[in-house]
XYZ file of C-alpha atoms in Angstrom:
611
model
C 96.400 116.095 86.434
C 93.986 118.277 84.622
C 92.018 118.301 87.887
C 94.886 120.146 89.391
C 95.631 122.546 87.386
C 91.787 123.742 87.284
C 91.915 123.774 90.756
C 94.689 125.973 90.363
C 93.541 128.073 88.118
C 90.304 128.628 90.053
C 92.004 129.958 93.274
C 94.115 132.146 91.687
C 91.051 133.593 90.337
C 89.572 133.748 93.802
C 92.953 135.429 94.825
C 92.205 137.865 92.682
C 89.190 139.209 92.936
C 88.981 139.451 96.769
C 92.613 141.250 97.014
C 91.016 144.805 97.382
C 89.424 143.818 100.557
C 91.719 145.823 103.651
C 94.046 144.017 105.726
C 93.681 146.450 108.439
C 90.252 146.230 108.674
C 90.865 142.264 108.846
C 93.146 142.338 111.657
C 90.074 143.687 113.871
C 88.235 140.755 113.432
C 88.342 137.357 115.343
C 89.625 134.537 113.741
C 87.181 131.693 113.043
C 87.541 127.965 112.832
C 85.458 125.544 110.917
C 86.014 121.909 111.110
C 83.964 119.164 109.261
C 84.818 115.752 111.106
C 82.429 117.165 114.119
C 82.367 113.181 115.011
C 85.957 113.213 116.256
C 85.004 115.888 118.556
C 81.832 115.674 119.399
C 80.967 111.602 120.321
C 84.391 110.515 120.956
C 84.932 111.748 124.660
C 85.310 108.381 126.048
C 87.712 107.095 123.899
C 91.320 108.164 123.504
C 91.929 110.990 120.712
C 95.525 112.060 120.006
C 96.376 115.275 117.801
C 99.723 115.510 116.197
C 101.169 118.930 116.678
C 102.211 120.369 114.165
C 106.007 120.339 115.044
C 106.101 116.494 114.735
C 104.412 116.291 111.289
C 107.129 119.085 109.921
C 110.309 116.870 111.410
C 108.211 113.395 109.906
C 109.028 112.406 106.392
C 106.099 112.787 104.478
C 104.725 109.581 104.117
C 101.814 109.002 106.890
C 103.507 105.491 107.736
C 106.513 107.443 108.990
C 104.518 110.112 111.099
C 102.443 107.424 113.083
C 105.067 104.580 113.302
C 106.887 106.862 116.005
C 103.850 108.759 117.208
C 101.484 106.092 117.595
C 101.548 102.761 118.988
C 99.906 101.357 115.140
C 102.326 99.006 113.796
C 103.464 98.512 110.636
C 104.139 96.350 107.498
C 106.292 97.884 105.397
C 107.582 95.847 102.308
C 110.592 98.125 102.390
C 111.310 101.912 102.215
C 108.023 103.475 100.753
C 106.718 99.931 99.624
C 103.266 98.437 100.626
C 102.491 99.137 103.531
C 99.930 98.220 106.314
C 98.718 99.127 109.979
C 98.103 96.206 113.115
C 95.799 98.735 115.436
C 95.093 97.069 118.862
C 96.056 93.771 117.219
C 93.803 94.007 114.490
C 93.949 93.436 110.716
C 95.030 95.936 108.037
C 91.758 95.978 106.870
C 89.952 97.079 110.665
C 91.788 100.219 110.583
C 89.675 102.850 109.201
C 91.285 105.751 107.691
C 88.671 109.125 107.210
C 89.059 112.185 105.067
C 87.423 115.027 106.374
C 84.686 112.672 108.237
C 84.223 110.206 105.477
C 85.924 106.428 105.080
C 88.690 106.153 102.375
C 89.697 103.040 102.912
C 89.578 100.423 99.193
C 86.865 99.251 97.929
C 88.823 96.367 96.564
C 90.841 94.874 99.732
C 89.246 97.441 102.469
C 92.387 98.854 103.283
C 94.615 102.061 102.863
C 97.951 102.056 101.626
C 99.691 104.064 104.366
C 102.351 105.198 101.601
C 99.751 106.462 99.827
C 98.679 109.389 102.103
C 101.101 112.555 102.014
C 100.793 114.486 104.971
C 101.502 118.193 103.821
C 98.284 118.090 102.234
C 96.634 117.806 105.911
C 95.979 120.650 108.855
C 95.560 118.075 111.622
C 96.323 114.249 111.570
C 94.073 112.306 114.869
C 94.571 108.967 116.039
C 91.644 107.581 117.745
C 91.693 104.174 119.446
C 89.290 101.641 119.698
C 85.493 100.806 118.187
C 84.042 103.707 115.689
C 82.093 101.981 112.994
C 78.631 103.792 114.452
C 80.408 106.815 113.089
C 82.900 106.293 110.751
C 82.000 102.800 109.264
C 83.605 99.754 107.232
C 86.630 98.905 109.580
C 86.815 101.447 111.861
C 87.529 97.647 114.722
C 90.902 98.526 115.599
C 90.942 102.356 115.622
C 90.482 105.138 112.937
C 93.492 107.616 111.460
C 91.608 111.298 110.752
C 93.229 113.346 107.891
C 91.362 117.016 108.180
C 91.696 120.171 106.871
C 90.930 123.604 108.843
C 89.239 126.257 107.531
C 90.303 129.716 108.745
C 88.553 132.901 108.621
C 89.698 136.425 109.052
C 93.375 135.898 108.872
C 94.249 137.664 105.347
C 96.943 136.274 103.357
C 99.250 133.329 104.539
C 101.987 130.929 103.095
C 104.045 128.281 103.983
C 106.852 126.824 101.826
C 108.565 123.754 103.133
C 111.403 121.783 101.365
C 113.751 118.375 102.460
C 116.509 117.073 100.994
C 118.098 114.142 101.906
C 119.607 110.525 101.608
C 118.994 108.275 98.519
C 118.419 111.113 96.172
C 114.735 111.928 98.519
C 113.306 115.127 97.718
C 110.116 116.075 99.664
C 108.697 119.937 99.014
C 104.913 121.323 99.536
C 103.681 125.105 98.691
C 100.130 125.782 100.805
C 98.745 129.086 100.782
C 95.556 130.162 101.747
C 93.547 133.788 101.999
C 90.878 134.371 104.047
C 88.455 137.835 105.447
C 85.285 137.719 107.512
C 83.338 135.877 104.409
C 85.195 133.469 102.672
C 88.357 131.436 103.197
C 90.742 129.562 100.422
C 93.679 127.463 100.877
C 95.224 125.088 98.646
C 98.338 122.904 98.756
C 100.371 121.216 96.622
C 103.616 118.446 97.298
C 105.266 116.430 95.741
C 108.083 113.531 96.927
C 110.378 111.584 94.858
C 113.389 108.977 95.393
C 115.529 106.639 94.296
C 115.319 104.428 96.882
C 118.530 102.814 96.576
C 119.624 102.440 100.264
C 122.224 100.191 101.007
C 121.240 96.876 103.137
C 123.119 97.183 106.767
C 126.101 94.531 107.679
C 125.882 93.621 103.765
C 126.800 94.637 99.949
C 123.188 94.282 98.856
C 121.300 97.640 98.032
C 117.681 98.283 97.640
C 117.031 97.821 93.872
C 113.667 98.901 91.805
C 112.731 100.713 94.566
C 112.326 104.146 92.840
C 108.826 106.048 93.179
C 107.081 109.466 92.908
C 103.865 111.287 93.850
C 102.580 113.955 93.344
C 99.689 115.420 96.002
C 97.430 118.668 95.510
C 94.491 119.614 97.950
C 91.772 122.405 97.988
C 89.572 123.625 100.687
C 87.280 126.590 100.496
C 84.659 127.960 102.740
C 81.992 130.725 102.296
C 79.477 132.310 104.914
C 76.275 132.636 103.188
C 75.110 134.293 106.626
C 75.951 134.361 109.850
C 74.621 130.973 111.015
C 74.848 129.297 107.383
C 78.218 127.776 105.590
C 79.280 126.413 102.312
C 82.280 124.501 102.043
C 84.308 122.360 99.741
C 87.136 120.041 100.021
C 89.213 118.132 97.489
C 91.929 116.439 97.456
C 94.435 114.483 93.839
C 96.700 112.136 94.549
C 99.063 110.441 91.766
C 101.686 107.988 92.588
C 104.499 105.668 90.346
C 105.953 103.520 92.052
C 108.603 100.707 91.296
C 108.142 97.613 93.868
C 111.704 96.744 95.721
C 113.256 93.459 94.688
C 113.965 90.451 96.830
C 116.314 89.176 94.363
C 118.232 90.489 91.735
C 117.161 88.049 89.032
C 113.397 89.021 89.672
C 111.029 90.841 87.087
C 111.337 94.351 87.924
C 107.268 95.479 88.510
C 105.644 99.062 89.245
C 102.270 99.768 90.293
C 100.619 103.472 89.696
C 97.588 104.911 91.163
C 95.599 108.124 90.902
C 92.769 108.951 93.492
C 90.365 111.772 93.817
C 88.430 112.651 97.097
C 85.701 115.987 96.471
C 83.097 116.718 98.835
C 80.418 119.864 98.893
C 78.724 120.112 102.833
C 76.517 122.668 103.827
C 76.267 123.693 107.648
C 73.123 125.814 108.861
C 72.055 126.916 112.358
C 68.721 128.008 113.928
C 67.444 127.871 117.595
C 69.108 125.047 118.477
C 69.215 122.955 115.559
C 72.426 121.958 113.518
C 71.681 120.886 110.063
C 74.777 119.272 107.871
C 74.692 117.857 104.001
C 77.431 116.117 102.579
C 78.028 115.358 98.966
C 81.136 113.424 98.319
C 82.803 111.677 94.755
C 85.380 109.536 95.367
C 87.220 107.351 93.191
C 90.201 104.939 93.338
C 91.841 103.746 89.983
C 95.331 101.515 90.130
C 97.143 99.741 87.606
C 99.623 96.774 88.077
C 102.722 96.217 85.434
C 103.988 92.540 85.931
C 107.243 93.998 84.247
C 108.045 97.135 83.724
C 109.330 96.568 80.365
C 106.392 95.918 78.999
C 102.955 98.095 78.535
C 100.768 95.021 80.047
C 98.867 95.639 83.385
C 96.180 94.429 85.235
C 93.615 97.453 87.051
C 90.915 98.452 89.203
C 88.629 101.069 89.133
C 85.803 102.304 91.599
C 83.940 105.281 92.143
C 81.667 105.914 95.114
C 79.181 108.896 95.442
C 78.023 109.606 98.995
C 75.473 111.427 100.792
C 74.654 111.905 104.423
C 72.050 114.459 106.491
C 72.816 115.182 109.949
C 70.722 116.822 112.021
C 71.400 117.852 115.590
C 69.788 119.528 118.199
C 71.019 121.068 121.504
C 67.922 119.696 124.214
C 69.687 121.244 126.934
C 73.071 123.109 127.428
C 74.742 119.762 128.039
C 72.492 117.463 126.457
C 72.791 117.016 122.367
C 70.428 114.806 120.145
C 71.749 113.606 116.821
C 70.120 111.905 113.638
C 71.834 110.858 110.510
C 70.963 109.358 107.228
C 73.558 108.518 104.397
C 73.419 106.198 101.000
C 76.667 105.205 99.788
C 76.726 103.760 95.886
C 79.943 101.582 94.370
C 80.627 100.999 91.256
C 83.629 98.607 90.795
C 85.304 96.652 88.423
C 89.399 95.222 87.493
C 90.849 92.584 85.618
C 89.492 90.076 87.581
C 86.237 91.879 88.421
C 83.537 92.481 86.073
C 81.380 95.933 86.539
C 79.439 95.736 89.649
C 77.413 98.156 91.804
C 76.324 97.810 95.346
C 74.272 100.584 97.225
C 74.399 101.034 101.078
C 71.960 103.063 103.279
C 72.361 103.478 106.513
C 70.394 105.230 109.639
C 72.188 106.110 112.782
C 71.122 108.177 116.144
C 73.594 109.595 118.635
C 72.883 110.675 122.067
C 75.277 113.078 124.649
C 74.744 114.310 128.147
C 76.714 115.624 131.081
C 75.230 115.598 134.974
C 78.155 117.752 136.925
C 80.636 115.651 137.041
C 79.000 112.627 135.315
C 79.340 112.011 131.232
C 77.668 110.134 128.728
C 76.992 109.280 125.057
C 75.309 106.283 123.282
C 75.279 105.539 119.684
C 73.061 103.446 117.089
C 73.514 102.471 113.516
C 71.829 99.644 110.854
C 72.562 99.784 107.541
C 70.863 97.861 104.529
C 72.193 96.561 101.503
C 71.670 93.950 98.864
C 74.589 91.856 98.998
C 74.979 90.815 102.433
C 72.852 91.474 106.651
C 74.462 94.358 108.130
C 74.692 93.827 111.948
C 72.790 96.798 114.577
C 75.867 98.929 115.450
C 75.534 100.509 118.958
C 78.453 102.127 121.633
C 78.139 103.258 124.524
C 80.638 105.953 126.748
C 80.842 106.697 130.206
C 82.846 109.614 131.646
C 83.483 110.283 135.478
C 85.541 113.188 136.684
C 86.415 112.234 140.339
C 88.168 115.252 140.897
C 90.920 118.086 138.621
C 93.239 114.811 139.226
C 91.857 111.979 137.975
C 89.270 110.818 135.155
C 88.080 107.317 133.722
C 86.157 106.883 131.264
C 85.011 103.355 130.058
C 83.446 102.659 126.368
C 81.724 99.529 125.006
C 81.109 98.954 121.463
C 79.596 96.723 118.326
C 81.583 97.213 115.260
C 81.664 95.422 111.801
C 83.693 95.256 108.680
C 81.828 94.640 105.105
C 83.154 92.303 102.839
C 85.279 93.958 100.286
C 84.678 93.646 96.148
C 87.313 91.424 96.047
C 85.421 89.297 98.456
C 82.121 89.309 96.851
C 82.679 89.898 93.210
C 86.158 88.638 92.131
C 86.327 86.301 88.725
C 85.759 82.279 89.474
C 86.725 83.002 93.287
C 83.765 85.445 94.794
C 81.727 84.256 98.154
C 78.158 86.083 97.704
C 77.225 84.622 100.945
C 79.679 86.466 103.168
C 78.971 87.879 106.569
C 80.217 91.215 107.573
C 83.297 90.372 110.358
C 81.686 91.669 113.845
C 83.572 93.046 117.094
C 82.405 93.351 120.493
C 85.012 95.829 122.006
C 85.206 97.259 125.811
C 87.821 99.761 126.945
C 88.549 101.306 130.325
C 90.579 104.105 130.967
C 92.529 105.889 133.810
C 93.655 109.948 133.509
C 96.129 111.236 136.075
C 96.750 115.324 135.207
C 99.306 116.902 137.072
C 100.956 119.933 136.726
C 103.231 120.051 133.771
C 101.748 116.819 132.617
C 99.793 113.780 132.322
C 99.750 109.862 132.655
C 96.777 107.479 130.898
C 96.698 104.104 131.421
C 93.792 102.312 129.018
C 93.282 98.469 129.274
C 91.036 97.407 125.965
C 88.888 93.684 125.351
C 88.194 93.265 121.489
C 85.970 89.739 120.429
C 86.537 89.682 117.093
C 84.298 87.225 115.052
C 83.403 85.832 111.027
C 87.226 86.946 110.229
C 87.086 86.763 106.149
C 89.995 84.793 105.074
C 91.262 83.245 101.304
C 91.577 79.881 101.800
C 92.168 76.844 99.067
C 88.716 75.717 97.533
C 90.233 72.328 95.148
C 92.402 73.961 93.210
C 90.817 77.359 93.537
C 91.082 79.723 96.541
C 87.811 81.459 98.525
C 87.284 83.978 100.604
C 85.214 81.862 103.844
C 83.799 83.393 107.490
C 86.227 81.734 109.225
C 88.476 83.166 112.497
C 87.137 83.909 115.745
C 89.918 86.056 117.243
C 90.369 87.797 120.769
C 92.332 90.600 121.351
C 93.340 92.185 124.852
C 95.782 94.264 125.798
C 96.969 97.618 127.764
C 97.968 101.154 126.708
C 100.099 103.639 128.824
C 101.151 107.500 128.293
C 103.001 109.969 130.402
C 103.938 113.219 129.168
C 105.730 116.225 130.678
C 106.574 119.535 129.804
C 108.509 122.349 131.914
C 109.541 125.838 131.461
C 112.437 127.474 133.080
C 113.403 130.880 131.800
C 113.955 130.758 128.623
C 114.698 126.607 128.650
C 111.575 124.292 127.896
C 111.972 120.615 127.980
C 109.527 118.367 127.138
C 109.182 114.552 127.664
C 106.961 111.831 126.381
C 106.861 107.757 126.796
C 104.509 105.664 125.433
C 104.010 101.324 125.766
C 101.998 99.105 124.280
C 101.204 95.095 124.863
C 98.833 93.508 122.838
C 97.754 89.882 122.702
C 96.289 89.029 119.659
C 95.010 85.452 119.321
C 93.158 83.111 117.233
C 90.901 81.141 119.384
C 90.788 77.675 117.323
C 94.499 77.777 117.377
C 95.569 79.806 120.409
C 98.320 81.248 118.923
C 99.483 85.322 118.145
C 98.231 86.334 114.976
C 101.051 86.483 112.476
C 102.667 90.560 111.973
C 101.010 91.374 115.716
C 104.220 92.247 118.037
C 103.359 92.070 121.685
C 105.337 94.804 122.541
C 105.862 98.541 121.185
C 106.866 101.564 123.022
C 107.498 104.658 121.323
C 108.896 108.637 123.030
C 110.985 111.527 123.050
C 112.833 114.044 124.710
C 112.584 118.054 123.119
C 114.979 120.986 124.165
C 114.335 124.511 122.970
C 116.318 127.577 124.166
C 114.945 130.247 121.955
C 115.241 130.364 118.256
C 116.966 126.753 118.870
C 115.482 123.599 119.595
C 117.079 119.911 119.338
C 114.926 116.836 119.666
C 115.368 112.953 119.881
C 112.570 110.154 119.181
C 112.914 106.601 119.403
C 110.677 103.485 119.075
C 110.880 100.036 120.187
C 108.793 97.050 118.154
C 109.102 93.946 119.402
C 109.225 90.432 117.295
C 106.410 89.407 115.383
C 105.794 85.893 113.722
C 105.030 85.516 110.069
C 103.612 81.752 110.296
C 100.602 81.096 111.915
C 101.868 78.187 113.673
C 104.322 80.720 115.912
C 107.379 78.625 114.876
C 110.078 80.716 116.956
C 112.816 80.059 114.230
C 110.749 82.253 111.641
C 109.947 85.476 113.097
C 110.889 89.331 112.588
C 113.357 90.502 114.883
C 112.820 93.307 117.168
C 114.473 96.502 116.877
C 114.884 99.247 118.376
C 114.901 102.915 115.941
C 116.548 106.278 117.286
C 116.275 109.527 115.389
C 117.784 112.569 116.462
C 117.462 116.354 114.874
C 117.992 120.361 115.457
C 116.442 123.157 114.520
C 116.965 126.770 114.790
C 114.289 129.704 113.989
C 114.695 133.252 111.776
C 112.962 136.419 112.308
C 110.978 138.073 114.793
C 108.222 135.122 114.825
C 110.662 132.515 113.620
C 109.467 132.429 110.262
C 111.982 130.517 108.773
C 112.906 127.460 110.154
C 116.271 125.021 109.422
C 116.649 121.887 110.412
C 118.372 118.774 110.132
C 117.750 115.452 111.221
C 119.347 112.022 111.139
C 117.536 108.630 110.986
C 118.372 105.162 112.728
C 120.979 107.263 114.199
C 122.486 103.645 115.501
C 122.762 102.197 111.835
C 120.044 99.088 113.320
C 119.709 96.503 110.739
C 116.136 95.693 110.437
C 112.847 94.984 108.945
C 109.371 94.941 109.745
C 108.440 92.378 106.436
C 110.488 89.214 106.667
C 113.286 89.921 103.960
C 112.314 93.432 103.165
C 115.301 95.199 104.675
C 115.256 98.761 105.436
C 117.847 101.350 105.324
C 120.619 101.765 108.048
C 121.535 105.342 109.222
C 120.415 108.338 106.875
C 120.156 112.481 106.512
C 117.896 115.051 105.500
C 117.889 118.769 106.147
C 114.748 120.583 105.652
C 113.578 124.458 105.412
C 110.163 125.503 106.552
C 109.198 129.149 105.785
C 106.139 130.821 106.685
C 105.118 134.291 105.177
């Protein structure tokens, strides 16, 4: 935590010393956005992109499994309320779903997956769900799709604050404070939450509760920006996370455990313009550090540790006003080790180009990547995106891809178990899709092919288990989205439905991959009449099964979740904003883990105040 509180201490000083600028003299200015993920805009045009709004992350809770498991048609593990938990994207693994920071990969360097409890979403300007094949441009696991956590910078907009607090069921407190200053040369925001529980929900249709299930964290993120010119900017981001958290109990006469884990993301990019060049450095430190305690009562615990320091140079150039060349270079160095991993370092450079061009009405962009490293042949990476707009009606777009997953440094380097000999898993993905606008609306329908191949699985070895390149899985399914919003006076309504089915199989044994549901549908219908608004959200999941064999006697029931809420707005501009907003408004019994049971109807109210 001493990270934070220099943080803090250094934008206060910043506060400081640019408060005699004028505010008048600001409010003549245009405002100016700077982004860093320019991937997600820039080479993702044939694939689908979605941008939560910023209404629907202040109504989520603040974990980021909550947020997407309504708002996304990702599904979810979740060993209970604010356990483990996991994302099945497209009928993928955990591990194939990439999640990026500010254009970089966070996902572990010890299983090659994020904790989707782990991620607090006040800390985050925009939150983007893109489907489908990205490892050209986001790497490691990016099979399934890729979650995008970014943060804005703002210019000329003076001083601004936001204060948000929740209060609700089981003793949950949720709060964040983000304030940021900005004039025509430098912006600074920072941002820090915090969200704490005791967990101790009652089980529906039984006199079981939820016990150890207690946990904390504590979130604090930093961005600043600074125009050394017109065409030249500086910019930093960081980002502290630290989490305790006590692991639910299936049983009462288990060993209560807790697991605790402090990461740090910082990153230094510089952006410069001339003629029609784009030139982009990165410089990011990341670490990851965890420890495990068996029982709580005791000091023991196993750990991990691994720090990565990146680098990547992009350079762009604009051939033609709808024609854009791209180059990049990036090195990548681990260094690892845990309890069962001695100290280990792995370097990974990589070379990718990245092509765009529009003819009228026609679209395209093609990608390349190859890395090298020393522990295992990286496959050539390439995608490929077609856009045609037949008319102001209707669009398709179609996208074929290469994508890959590295073997993780549990994998390759854990104690008496490690495979040196691993192949990266490989995907050949293809994805068509259909856009219908209307007025007031729109309706996608996206069919999607993923050939997934050298799936890395621990298996028993004697009496030892192995990670082996084993599974050859295919995965096919179809996506479909309608939305519609209307206006009448002073009455807006708005409507959204969403439904997935994915088939998910392993080709050896033709059967469903175990925690893949075939069905999810997720939507919502808004109301707002002025200052008020009332909303209601609901998502369907349908049954998974947890053994491989698809024995229908041990499976995960479906269920179906409703949550309903209202709001009403202060002030001229609505600064302050009141809410309140109950969960599994039915009181469903259900889980998404096989006898990890979730809690049955619950309450929050919340206060969001701008200023």
């Amino acid at each position: 935590m001493k990270q934070v509180f220099t943080y803090i201490a250094v934008l206060l000083a910043v506060y400081t010393g640019q408060t005699q600028t004028s505010l008048d003299s600001l409010q003549q200015l245009d405002e100016i956005v700077v982004k860093t993920d320019t991937y997600l805009k820039t080479f993702s045009n044939t694939q689908s992109v979605s941008t939560l709004k910023d209404s629907v992350l202040v109504r989520s809770a603040s974990s980021l499994t909550d947020v997407l498991n309504f708002n996304s048609s990702i599904y979810f593990k979740e060993n209970g309320l604010g356990m483990v938990s996991s994302a099945a994207f497209r009928g993928t693994t955990a591990q194939q779903t990439a999640v990026v920071w500010n254009g970089i990969n966070i996902n572990s360097q010890f299983n090659g997956q994020t904790d989707f409890n782990t991620i607090n979403i006040r800390n985050f300007d925009e939150i983007d769900v893109r489907s489908g094949g990205g490892s050209v441009l986001y790497g490691s696991g990016a099979i399934g799709g890729s979650i995008h956590l970014n943060n804005v910078l703002h210019f000329n907009e003076g001083f601004s604050n936001r204060l948000f607090a929740r209060y609700g069921s089981f003793e949950t407190l949720d709060w964040a404070y983000q304030s940021g200053y900005s004039n025509d040369r430098m912006s600074v925001n920072a941002s820090l939450s915090r969200t704490s529980s005791e967990n101790d929900y009652d089980f529906v249709d039984s006199e079981k509760s939820n016990l150890n299930g207690e946990f904390y964290n504590t979130s604090f993120s930093a961005t600043i920006g600074y125009k050394l010119s017109y065409k030249s900017f500086l910019k930093f981001y960081s980002y502290v996370f630290d989490g305790d958290r006590h692991f639910s109990l299936q049983s009462p006469t288990e060993t209560p455990t807790k697991y605790k884990d402090f990461n740090t993301r910082n990153m230094l990019e510089w952006d410069v313009f001339f003629g029609g060049f784009r030139s982009n450095v990165k410089l990011a430190y990341i670490t990851e550090r965890f420890k495990y305690f068996g029982n709580i009562a005791s000091d023991a615990y196993t750990f991990g540790e691994a720090k990565s320091l990146i680098g990547k140079y992009q350079l762009g150039y604009k051939i033609a006003k709808e024609t854009y060349l791209q180059g990049v270079l990036d090195v990548t160095q681990t260094n690892g080790e845990g309890s069962s991993i001695h100290e280990n370092e792995r370097t990974i450079t990589g070379g990718s180009l990245l092509w765009k061009q529009a003819i009228k009405r026609f679209f395209y962009e093609a990608t390349l990547r190859k890395e090298i490293t020393q522990n295992y042949d990286s496959p050539l990476l390439f995608s490929l995106g077609l856009q045609y707009e037949f008319n102001k009606v209707y669009t398709v777009n179609m996208n074929a891809s290469k994508n890959y997953r590295i073997p993780t440094y549990n994998d390759l380097y854990w104690a008496g178990s490690a495979n040196p000999n691993l192949d990266p898993e490989t995907s050949y993905q293809f994805e068509i899709g259909n856009n219908i606008s209307f007025k007031n609306g729109s309706f996608s329908v996206i069919g999607f092919y993923n050939d997934i191949t050298d799936m890395i699985r621990w298996l028993p070895n004697g009496s030892n288990w192995k990670p082996i390149n084993t599974d050859h899985v295919e995965a096919y399914g179809l996506e479909t989205r309608l939305e519609y919003q209307r206006v009448i006076r002073d009455h807006e309504f708005s409507f959204n439905a969403n439904y997935s089915y994915t088939k998910s199989e392993d080709q050896e044994t033709k059967k469903q991959l175990t925690y893949v549901p075939y069905h999810k549908a997720f939507g919502g219908v808004g109301y707002q009449y002025k200052a008020l608004s009332a909303y209601w959200q609901s998502v369907f999941t349908g049954e998974v099964f947890i053994l491989s064999d698809n024995n229908p006697r041990y499976v995960v029931d479906s269920y179906w979740l409703h949550n309903a809420g209202v709001e009403y707005g202060f002030g001229n501009s609505q600064s302050w904003v009141v809410g309140i907003q109950v969960k599994n408004i039915m009181n469903k019994n259900y889980q998404s883990v096989a006898n990890r049971y979730m809690p049955g109807i619950n309450y929050n109210f919340y206060i969001n105040f701008n200023f």
